[in-house]
Coordinates of C-alpha atoms in Angstrom, one line a residue:
M10 CA 161.0 -47.3 -166.4
E11 CA 163.4 -46.7 -163.5
F12 CA 166.3 -47.1 -165.9
L13 CA 164.7 -44.6 -168.2
I14 CA 164.3 -42.0 -165.5
I15 CA 168.0 -42.4 -164.4
T16 CA 169.1 -42.1 -168.0
L17 CA 167.0 -39.0 -168.6
R18 CA 168.7 -37.2 -165.7
N19 CA 172.0 -37.1 -167.6
I20 CA 170.4 -35.8 -170.8
P21 CA 170.0 -32.0 -171.4
A22 CA 166.4 -30.9 -170.9
I23 CA 166.0 -29.8 -174.6
H24 CA 166.4 -33.5 -175.7
R25 CA 164.3 -35.1 -173.0
S26 CA 160.9 -34.3 -174.5
L27 CA 162.0 -35.6 -177.9
L28 CA 163.3 -38.9 -176.4
L29 CA 160.2 -39.4 -174.4
A30 CA 158.1 -39.0 -177.6
V31 CA 160.2 -41.5 -179.4
V32 CA 159.8 -44.0 -176.6
I33 CA 156.1 -43.6 -176.4
L34 CA 155.6 -43.9 -180.1
T35 CA 157.8 -47.0 -180.1
A36 CA 155.8 -48.5 -177.3
L37 CA 152.5 -47.8 -179.1
G38 CA 154.0 -49.4 -182.2
N39 CA 154.8 -52.6 -180.3
V40 CA 151.3 -52.7 -178.9
H41 CA 149.8 -52.5 -182.3
G42 CA 152.3 -55.1 -183.5
R43 CA 151.2 -57.5 -180.9
H44 CA 147.4 -57.0 -181.1
K45 CA 145.0 -56.7 -183.9
V46 CA 143.5 -53.2 -184.4
H47 CA 139.7 -53.2 -184.5
K48 CA 136.9 -50.8 -185.0
W49 CA 133.2 -51.1 -184.2
E50 CA 130.3 -51.4 -186.7
T51 CA 126.7 -50.9 -185.8
V52 CA 124.3 -53.6 -187.2
E53 CA 120.6 -53.0 -187.3
Y54 CA 118.0 -55.8 -187.2
S55 CA 114.3 -56.3 -186.7
A56 CA 113.1 -57.9 -183.5
I57 CA 110.1 -58.1 -181.2
S58 CA 112.3 -56.7 -178.4
C59 CA 115.6 -54.8 -178.3
R60 CA 118.2 -55.6 -175.5
A61 CA 120.0 -53.5 -173.0
H62 CA 123.0 -55.8 -172.6
T63 CA 125.2 -57.5 -175.2
A64 CA 128.1 -59.9 -175.0
S65 CA 130.1 -61.9 -177.6
L66 CA 130.6 -65.6 -177.4
T67 CA 134.3 -65.0 -177.4
D68 CA 133.9 -63.2 -174.1
F69 CA 133.2 -66.7 -172.6
G70 CA 136.1 -68.6 -174.3
G71 CA 134.4 -69.4 -177.6
V72 CA 136.7 -70.5 -180.4
G73 CA 135.4 -70.4 -183.9
D74 CA 137.9 -72.7 -185.6
G75 CA 135.4 -75.5 -186.5
T76 CA 137.0 -78.1 -184.2
T77 CA 137.0 -76.7 -180.7
L78 CA 133.8 -77.7 -178.9
N79 CA 132.0 -74.5 -177.7
T80 CA 129.1 -76.1 -175.7
N81 CA 130.4 -74.8 -172.4
A82 CA 131.0 -71.3 -173.9
F83 CA 127.4 -71.1 -175.0
K84 CA 126.1 -72.4 -171.6
S85 CA 128.3 -70.0 -169.7
A86 CA 127.2 -67.1 -171.9
V87 CA 123.5 -67.8 -171.5
D88 CA 123.9 -68.4 -167.7
H89 CA 125.7 -65.0 -167.3
L90 CA 123.3 -63.1 -169.5
S91 CA 120.2 -64.6 -167.8
Q92 CA 120.9 -62.2 -164.9
F93 CA 119.7 -59.3 -167.1
Q94 CA 116.2 -60.7 -167.7
S95 CA 114.6 -57.9 -165.6
D96 CA 117.1 -55.3 -166.6
G97 CA 116.3 -54.8 -170.3
G98 CA 117.2 -58.3 -171.4
S99 CA 120.4 -59.4 -173.2
M100 CA 121.8 -60.5 -176.5
L101 CA 124.5 -63.1 -177.2
Y102 CA 126.4 -62.1 -180.4
V103 CA 128.0 -65.0 -182.3
P104 CA 130.7 -63.5 -184.5
A105 CA 132.1 -64.8 -187.8
G106 CA 133.6 -68.3 -187.5
K107 CA 132.7 -71.9 -187.3
W108 CA 131.4 -72.7 -183.8
L109 CA 131.2 -76.4 -183.1
T110 CA 128.7 -77.1 -180.3
G111 CA 126.4 -79.5 -178.6
S112 CA 123.0 -78.7 -177.3
F113 CA 122.5 -75.6 -175.2
N114 CA 119.4 -73.9 -173.6
L115 CA 118.2 -70.4 -174.0
T116 CA 116.8 -68.0 -171.4
S117 CA 114.0 -65.4 -171.3
H118 CA 114.2 -61.8 -172.5
F119 CA 117.1 -63.0 -174.7
T120 CA 118.4 -62.7 -178.2
L121 CA 120.8 -65.2 -179.9
Y122 CA 122.3 -63.3 -182.9
L123 CA 124.4 -64.9 -185.6
D124 CA 126.8 -62.8 -187.7
K125 CA 126.4 -63.3 -191.5
D126 CA 129.6 -65.3 -191.5
A127 CA 128.9 -67.3 -188.4
V128 CA 128.2 -71.0 -188.7
L129 CA 127.0 -73.1 -185.8
L130 CA 128.2 -76.6 -186.4
A131 CA 126.1 -79.2 -184.5
S132 CA 128.2 -81.8 -182.8
Q133 CA 127.9 -85.4 -184.2
D134 CA 128.6 -86.9 -180.8
E135 CA 125.4 -88.3 -179.2
N136 CA 126.9 -87.5 -175.7
D137 CA 126.5 -83.8 -176.5
Y138 CA 122.7 -84.2 -176.6
P139 CA 121.1 -85.2 -173.2
V140 CA 118.1 -87.5 -173.5
I141 CA 114.8 -85.9 -172.4
A142 CA 111.3 -87.3 -171.9
P143 CA 109.0 -87.7 -174.9
L144 CA 106.4 -85.0 -175.5
P145 CA 103.3 -85.6 -173.4
S146 CA 101.1 -85.2 -176.5
Y147 CA 103.0 -87.9 -178.3
G148 CA 103.7 -90.5 -175.6
R149 CA 106.9 -91.6 -177.2
G150 CA 109.6 -90.4 -179.6
R151 CA 108.9 -90.1 -183.3
D152 CA 111.9 -92.4 -184.2
T153 CA 111.8 -94.8 -181.3
D154 CA 109.9 -95.7 -178.2
G155 CA 110.9 -93.7 -175.1
G156 CA 112.9 -90.5 -174.9
R157 CA 114.5 -88.3 -177.4
F158 CA 117.8 -86.4 -177.8
I159 CA 117.4 -82.8 -176.9
S160 CA 117.5 -80.3 -179.7
L161 CA 120.6 -78.3 -180.6
I162 CA 119.0 -75.0 -179.5
F163 CA 116.4 -75.6 -176.9
G164 CA 114.2 -73.6 -174.5
T165 CA 111.3 -74.3 -172.2
N166 CA 109.0 -72.1 -170.1
L167 CA 110.4 -69.0 -171.6
T168 CA 109.1 -65.6 -172.6
D169 CA 110.4 -63.1 -175.1
V170 CA 113.0 -65.1 -177.1
V171 CA 114.6 -64.1 -180.4
I172 CA 116.9 -66.2 -182.6
T173 CA 118.0 -64.1 -185.5
G174 CA 121.0 -62.7 -187.3
E175 CA 122.3 -61.6 -190.7
N176 CA 121.4 -64.9 -192.3
G177 CA 124.0 -66.7 -190.3
T178 CA 124.0 -70.5 -190.6
I179 CA 123.1 -73.4 -188.3
D180 CA 124.4 -76.6 -189.8
G181 CA 123.0 -79.8 -188.2
Q182 CA 125.6 -82.0 -189.9
G183 CA 122.8 -84.6 -190.2
Q184 CA 124.4 -87.3 -192.4
L185 CA 125.5 -89.3 -189.4
W186 CA 122.0 -89.2 -187.9
W187 CA 120.4 -90.1 -191.3
D188 CA 122.6 -93.1 -191.6
K189 CA 121.8 -94.3 -188.1
F190 CA 118.1 -93.9 -188.9
H191 CA 118.3 -95.9 -192.0
K192 CA 120.4 -98.6 -190.3
K193 CA 117.9 -98.7 -187.3
E194 CA 120.8 -97.9 -185.0
L195 CA 119.0 -95.1 -183.1
Q196 CA 118.3 -95.6 -179.4
Y197 CA 116.4 -92.4 -179.1
T198 CA 114.7 -89.9 -181.4
R199 CA 117.0 -87.7 -183.4
P200 CA 117.6 -84.1 -182.2
Y201 CA 115.9 -81.1 -184.0
L202 CA 117.8 -77.9 -184.8
I203 CA 115.6 -75.6 -182.8
E204 CA 112.8 -76.5 -180.3
I205 CA 111.0 -74.1 -178.0
M206 CA 108.4 -75.5 -175.6
Y207 CA 105.8 -74.0 -173.3
S208 CA 106.9 -70.5 -174.2
D209 CA 105.4 -67.2 -175.3
N210 CA 106.5 -64.4 -177.6
I211 CA 109.0 -66.2 -179.8
Q212 CA 110.8 -64.9 -183.0
I213 CA 113.0 -67.0 -185.3
S214 CA 114.2 -65.1 -188.3
S215 CA 116.9 -64.3 -190.8
L216 CA 118.8 -67.5 -190.6
T217 CA 119.9 -70.3 -192.9
L218 CA 119.3 -73.9 -191.5
V219 CA 121.0 -76.8 -193.3
N220 CA 121.3 -80.5 -192.9
S221 CA 119.2 -81.0 -189.8
P222 CA 119.2 -84.5 -188.2
S223 CA 115.4 -84.4 -188.3
W224 CA 112.9 -81.5 -188.0
N225 CA 114.4 -78.0 -188.3
V226 CA 112.1 -75.7 -186.4
H227 CA 109.7 -77.0 -183.8
P228 CA 107.7 -74.7 -181.6
V229 CA 105.5 -76.8 -179.3
Y230 CA 102.9 -75.7 -176.7
C231 CA 103.8 -72.1 -177.5
S232 CA 101.9 -68.9 -178.3
N233 CA 102.6 -65.7 -180.2
I234 CA 105.3 -66.9 -182.6
I235 CA 106.9 -65.2 -185.6
I236 CA 109.0 -67.3 -188.0
Q237 CA 110.2 -65.1 -190.8
G238 CA 112.9 -65.0 -193.5
I239 CA 114.2 -68.5 -192.9
T240 CA 116.1 -70.5 -195.5
I241 CA 116.0 -74.3 -194.9
L242 CA 118.0 -76.7 -197.0
A243 CA 118.3 -80.4 -196.8
P244 CA 118.8 -83.2 -199.4
V245 CA 115.4 -84.1 -200.8
R246 CA 115.9 -87.7 -199.8
S247 CA 117.0 -87.0 -196.2
P248 CA 114.6 -88.6 -193.7
N249 CA 112.1 -86.5 -191.8
T250 CA 113.8 -83.2 -192.4
D251 CA 110.6 -81.2 -192.0
G252 CA 111.1 -77.5 -192.4
I253 CA 108.8 -75.8 -189.8
N254 CA 106.4 -77.7 -187.5
P255 CA 104.1 -75.6 -185.4
D256 CA 102.8 -78.1 -182.9
S257 CA 99.9 -77.4 -180.4
C258 CA 100.7 -73.7 -180.9
I259 CA 98.3 -70.7 -180.8
N260 CA 98.8 -67.5 -182.8
T261 CA 101.6 -68.1 -185.2
R262 CA 102.9 -66.3 -188.3
I263 CA 105.2 -68.1 -190.8
E264 CA 106.3 -65.9 -193.7
D265 CA 108.9 -65.2 -196.4
C266 CA 110.6 -68.6 -196.1
Y267 CA 112.4 -70.8 -198.7
I268 CA 112.4 -74.5 -197.9
V269 CA 114.0 -77.5 -199.6
S270 CA 113.2 -80.6 -197.6
G271 CA 113.2 -84.4 -197.5
D272 CA 109.8 -84.2 -195.9
D273 CA 106.9 -81.7 -195.5
C274 CA 108.1 -78.1 -195.9
I275 CA 105.6 -77.0 -193.2
A276 CA 103.8 -79.6 -191.0
V277 CA 101.1 -78.5 -188.7
K278 CA 100.6 -80.8 -185.7
S279 CA 98.9 -81.2 -182.3
G280 CA 99.6 -84.5 -180.8
W281 CA 99.3 -88.2 -181.6
D282 CA 96.3 -90.4 -181.0
E283 CA 95.2 -90.9 -177.3
Y284 CA 98.1 -88.8 -176.1
G285 CA 97.1 -85.8 -178.2
V286 CA 93.5 -86.2 -177.3
A287 CA 94.3 -86.3 -173.6
F288 CA 96.7 -83.4 -173.8
G289 CA 94.0 -81.4 -175.7
M290 CA 96.0 -78.5 -177.0
P291 CA 95.1 -77.5 -180.6
T292 CA 97.1 -75.6 -183.1
K293 CA 95.0 -72.6 -184.2
Q294 CA 95.2 -69.1 -185.6
L295 CA 98.1 -69.9 -187.9
A296 CA 99.1 -67.6 -190.9
I297 CA 101.4 -68.9 -193.6
R298 CA 102.4 -66.4 -196.2
R299 CA 104.9 -66.2 -199.1
I300 CA 106.5 -69.6 -198.8
T301 CA 108.5 -71.4 -201.5
C302 CA 108.8 -75.2 -201.2
I303 CA 110.7 -77.9 -203.0
S304 CA 110.0 -81.4 -201.7
P305 CA 109.6 -84.2 -204.3
T306 CA 108.3 -86.8 -201.8
S307 CA 106.2 -84.7 -199.4
A308 CA 103.8 -81.8 -199.0
T309 CA 104.2 -78.1 -199.2
I310 CA 101.9 -77.7 -196.2
A311 CA 100.8 -80.8 -194.3
L312 CA 98.0 -80.7 -191.7
G313 CA 98.7 -83.8 -189.5
S314 CA 99.1 -86.6 -189.4
E315 CA 99.5 -86.0 -185.7
M316 CA 96.5 -83.7 -185.2
S317 CA 94.7 -85.3 -182.3
G318 CA 94.5 -82.1 -180.3
G319 CA 92.9 -80.3 -183.2
I320 CA 93.9 -77.9 -185.9
Q321 CA 91.7 -74.8 -186.6
D322 CA 91.8 -71.5 -188.4
V323 CA 94.8 -72.0 -190.8
R324 CA 95.3 -69.3 -193.5
A325 CA 97.8 -69.9 -196.2
E326 CA 98.4 -67.5 -199.1
D327 CA 100.9 -66.6 -201.8
I328 CA 102.6 -70.1 -201.8
V329 CA 104.9 -71.4 -204.5
A330 CA 105.6 -75.2 -204.8
I331 CA 108.1 -76.6 -207.3
D332 CA 108.8 -80.3 -207.9
T333 CA 106.8 -81.2 -204.8
E334 CA 104.6 -84.2 -204.2
S335 CA 101.5 -82.3 -203.1
G336 CA 100.2 -78.8 -202.2
V337 CA 98.2 -78.5 -199.0
R338 CA 97.7 -82.1 -197.7
I339 CA 95.5 -83.3 -194.9
K340 CA 96.7 -86.5 -193.2
T341 CA 94.7 -88.4 -190.5
A342 CA 93.4 -91.8 -189.6
V343 CA 91.0 -93.8 -187.5
G344 CA 92.2 -93.5 -183.9
R345 CA 93.4 -89.9 -184.2
G346 CA 90.3 -88.2 -183.0
G347 CA 90.7 -84.4 -183.0
Y348 CA 89.7 -82.2 -186.0
V349 CA 91.0 -80.2 -188.9
K350 CA 88.6 -77.4 -189.7
D351 CA 88.4 -73.8 -191.0
V352 CA 91.3 -74.1 -193.4
Y353 CA 91.7 -71.3 -196.0
V354 CA 94.1 -71.4 -198.9
K355 CA 94.5 -69.0 -201.8
G356 CA 97.1 -67.7 -204.3
V357 CA 99.1 -70.9 -204.8
T358 CA 101.4 -71.5 -207.8
M359 CA 102.6 -75.1 -208.5
K360 CA 105.0 -76.5 -211.0
T361 CA 105.7 -80.2 -211.5
M362 CA 103.5 -81.9 -208.9
K363 CA 102.2 -85.4 -208.3
Y364 CA 99.0 -84.1 -206.6
V365 CA 97.5 -80.7 -206.3
F366 CA 94.9 -81.7 -203.7
W367 CA 95.5 -84.7 -201.4
M368 CA 93.5 -85.7 -198.3
T369 CA 93.8 -89.1 -196.7
G370 CA 92.0 -90.8 -193.8
D371 CA 94.2 -93.8 -193.8
Y372 CA 97.5 -92.4 -192.6
G373 CA 97.7 -95.2 -190.1
S374 CA 100.9 -95.0 -188.0
H375 CA 100.1 -95.1 -184.2
P376 CA 102.3 -94.6 -181.2
D377 CA 101.2 -97.9 -179.7
N378 CA 98.2 -100.2 -179.6
N379 CA 96.3 -98.3 -176.9
Y380 CA 94.6 -95.8 -179.2
D381 CA 90.8 -95.7 -179.4
P382 CA 89.6 -97.2 -182.7
N383 CA 86.4 -95.3 -182.2
A384 CA 88.2 -91.9 -182.1
L385 CA 87.3 -90.5 -185.5
P386 CA 88.7 -87.2 -186.8
V387 CA 86.5 -84.4 -188.0
I388 CA 87.6 -82.7 -191.2
D389 CA 85.4 -79.8 -192.2
N390 CA 85.3 -76.4 -193.9
I391 CA 88.4 -76.7 -196.1
N392 CA 88.7 -73.9 -198.7
Y393 CA 91.0 -73.6 -201.7
R394 CA 90.8 -70.8 -204.3
D395 CA 92.9 -68.9 -206.9
M396 CA 95.4 -71.6 -207.7
V397 CA 97.4 -72.5 -210.9
A398 CA 99.3 -75.7 -211.4
E399 CA 101.2 -77.2 -214.4
N400 CA 102.8 -80.5 -215.2
V401 CA 100.6 -82.4 -212.7
T402 CA 100.3 -86.2 -212.5
I403 CA 96.9 -86.3 -210.6
A404 CA 94.7 -83.3 -209.9
A405 CA 93.3 -84.7 -206.7
K406 CA 93.2 -87.7 -204.5
L407 CA 90.6 -87.1 -201.8
A408 CA 89.9 -90.1 -199.6
G409 CA 87.9 -89.6 -196.4
I410 CA 86.9 -92.3 -193.9
S411 CA 84.0 -94.6 -194.5
G412 CA 81.2 -93.6 -192.1
D413 CA 83.2 -90.4 -191.3
P414 CA 83.4 -88.4 -194.5
F415 CA 85.4 -85.2 -194.9
T416 CA 82.9 -82.4 -195.3
G417 CA 82.6 -78.7 -196.4
I418 CA 85.3 -78.9 -199.1
C419 CA 85.2 -75.8 -201.4
I420 CA 87.5 -75.4 -204.5
S421 CA 87.2 -72.4 -206.8
N422 CA 89.1 -70.7 -209.5
V423 CA 91.7 -73.4 -210.0
T424 CA 93.4 -74.2 -213.3
I425 CA 95.4 -77.5 -213.4
E426 CA 97.5 -78.4 -216.5
L427 CA 98.0 -82.1 -216.5
A428 CA 101.4 -83.6 -217.5
P429 CA 101.8 -85.5 -220.8
K430 CA 101.9 -88.8 -218.8
A431 CA 99.2 -87.9 -216.3
K432 CA 96.9 -90.5 -214.8
K433 CA 93.7 -91.0 -216.8
L434 CA 91.6 -90.5 -213.7
A435 CA 92.4 -86.9 -212.8
W436 CA 90.1 -86.7 -209.8
N437 CA 89.8 -89.7 -207.4
C438 CA 87.2 -88.9 -204.6
T439 CA 85.7 -91.1 -201.9
D440 CA 83.9 -90.3 -198.6
I441 CA 84.0 -86.5 -199.1
S442 CA 81.5 -83.8 -199.8
G443 CA 81.7 -80.2 -200.9
I444 CA 81.3 -77.9 -203.9
S445 CA 83.5 -76.5 -206.7
S446 CA 83.3 -73.6 -209.2
G447 CA 85.6 -72.5 -212.0
V448 CA 87.9 -75.6 -211.7
V449 CA 89.7 -77.2 -214.7
P450 CA 89.7 -80.1 -215.2
Q451 CA 86.2 -80.8 -214.0
P452 CA 86.2 -82.1 -210.4
C453 CA 84.6 -85.4 -209.3
E454 CA 80.9 -85.7 -208.8
L455 CA 81.3 -85.4 -205.0
L456 CA 82.4 -81.8 -205.6
P457 CA 79.6 -80.6 -207.9
D458 CA 80.2 -77.6 -210.0
Q459 CA 77.9 -74.7 -209.0
G460 CA 77.5 -73.5 -212.6
T461 CA 78.3 -70.1 -214.1
E462 CA 75.3 -68.4 -212.5
N463 CA 76.4 -69.3 -209.0
V464 CA 80.2 -69.0 -209.3
S465 CA 81.6 -67.5 -206.1
P466 CA 85.1 -67.8 -204.5
C467 CA 85.6 -70.0 -201.6
N468 CA 85.9 -68.2 -198.3
F469 CA 89.1 -66.6 -197.1
P470 CA 88.7 -64.4 -193.9
T471 CA 89.4 -60.7 -194.3
E472 CA 90.0 -59.9 -190.7
N473 CA 93.5 -60.1 -189.2
L474 CA 94.6 -62.8 -186.9
P475 CA 95.9 -61.6 -183.5
I476 CA 99.5 -62.5 -184.5
D477 CA 99.3 -59.7 -187.1
D478 CA 99.2 -57.2 -184.2
M479 CA 102.5 -58.5 -182.9
K480 CA 105.0 -56.0 -184.3
V481 CA 108.8 -56.0 -184.7
Q482 CA 111.0 -52.9 -184.2
T483 CA 114.4 -51.8 -185.4
C484 CA 117.2 -52.8 -183.0
S485 CA 120.9 -52.3 -183.2
C486 CA 124.1 -54.0 -181.9
R487 CA 127.8 -53.3 -182.1
K488 CA 130.2 -55.8 -183.5
K489 CA 134.0 -55.7 -183.8
L490 CA 135.6 -55.5 -187.2
Y491 CA 139.2 -56.7 -187.2

């Protein structure tokens, strides 16, 4: 610049302004040549809370090339944004790219937002997943004795947490973990994709989850949860890739989800044998709506088998199951204790099923040999209505426990079209009691038809659950467009 000033002194004044303009334009051209030009776009999304502060993962050194490990970038971002918990909360924006990462924790009053072209790639290195204690209501890991690998996205003792986006993807890269499971090479239980513990006011929405090492979404010991607009995809033979597992949770809403799974699409749980009984935290006030499930070896919705803390007031409606082993299945065993009661199901469409109705009191895996053999589960007030099924192998297999029958079963307005090679015995019932009306083919004698004069639909509550009063609002964020 000093050289420029000296030169200008020897140039007539009339030309100085022109030369300065040329220099400035040239300099600006160089700047634009060295740096990408960007503009901002405003993105709107629905959330239980909007945030006052926003940062991008790239602000903390994130590199979305699919090979650079971004665990520290995520941790640094969450740590920095946690300072805004009491100042309107914060959002971490994950832009387009492939972001390889190990496990990281969330914070309160926080939103993790994935761009539509963002892919979180879960590291396949066990060292990127610290080992944590087993859940107190389970007493051990699900895969092995002892601890478990922490989930990819984890949080505990939080309030007001949102994980959402424009259907961005979280890829668990689970094949390595599935192989270790099959080869019995696991030292600890496999990580889940998302696990939130001991937390309140949780939203998980508008995401695509693929190839989880094990369970996909696991809220446990939580309350006031919305899980909405999630697509979950896993190979149908992948082990234990449950879709959504509310576990000892109160006031939960799961809706508008599409799940292809190697295990139950939705599994409702509350602890395992003596550990679940001692912990004593039920899952209750659960609404499940507008779910599509494909799972040839498992259930659309499973209640249990770990249900020792109790399951109560579950309402499922507008469900579609395709090429799935069973509809709504109840799984329990001697030694579980606990209860499953006040279950209401209506509006279910099923195509190509092994079972429409399936209950079993002999689902006998136990965490150890210390369970109480006198701890018998209570299964009561189970209601199914307004269902249609086609290409079905067995209409129902309903097997309670000798001396501890499943009671209060009601089935009404159900039409089942059996497959050409269906079992000759369409209904197989033992140790149960209840009623039926308007069911084809005719149910077993333990579910006597009430006759045309007494036909009435099985119960489905008309009042809202408290979770229906938990509303979302329209929020916005700004993202760079290059």
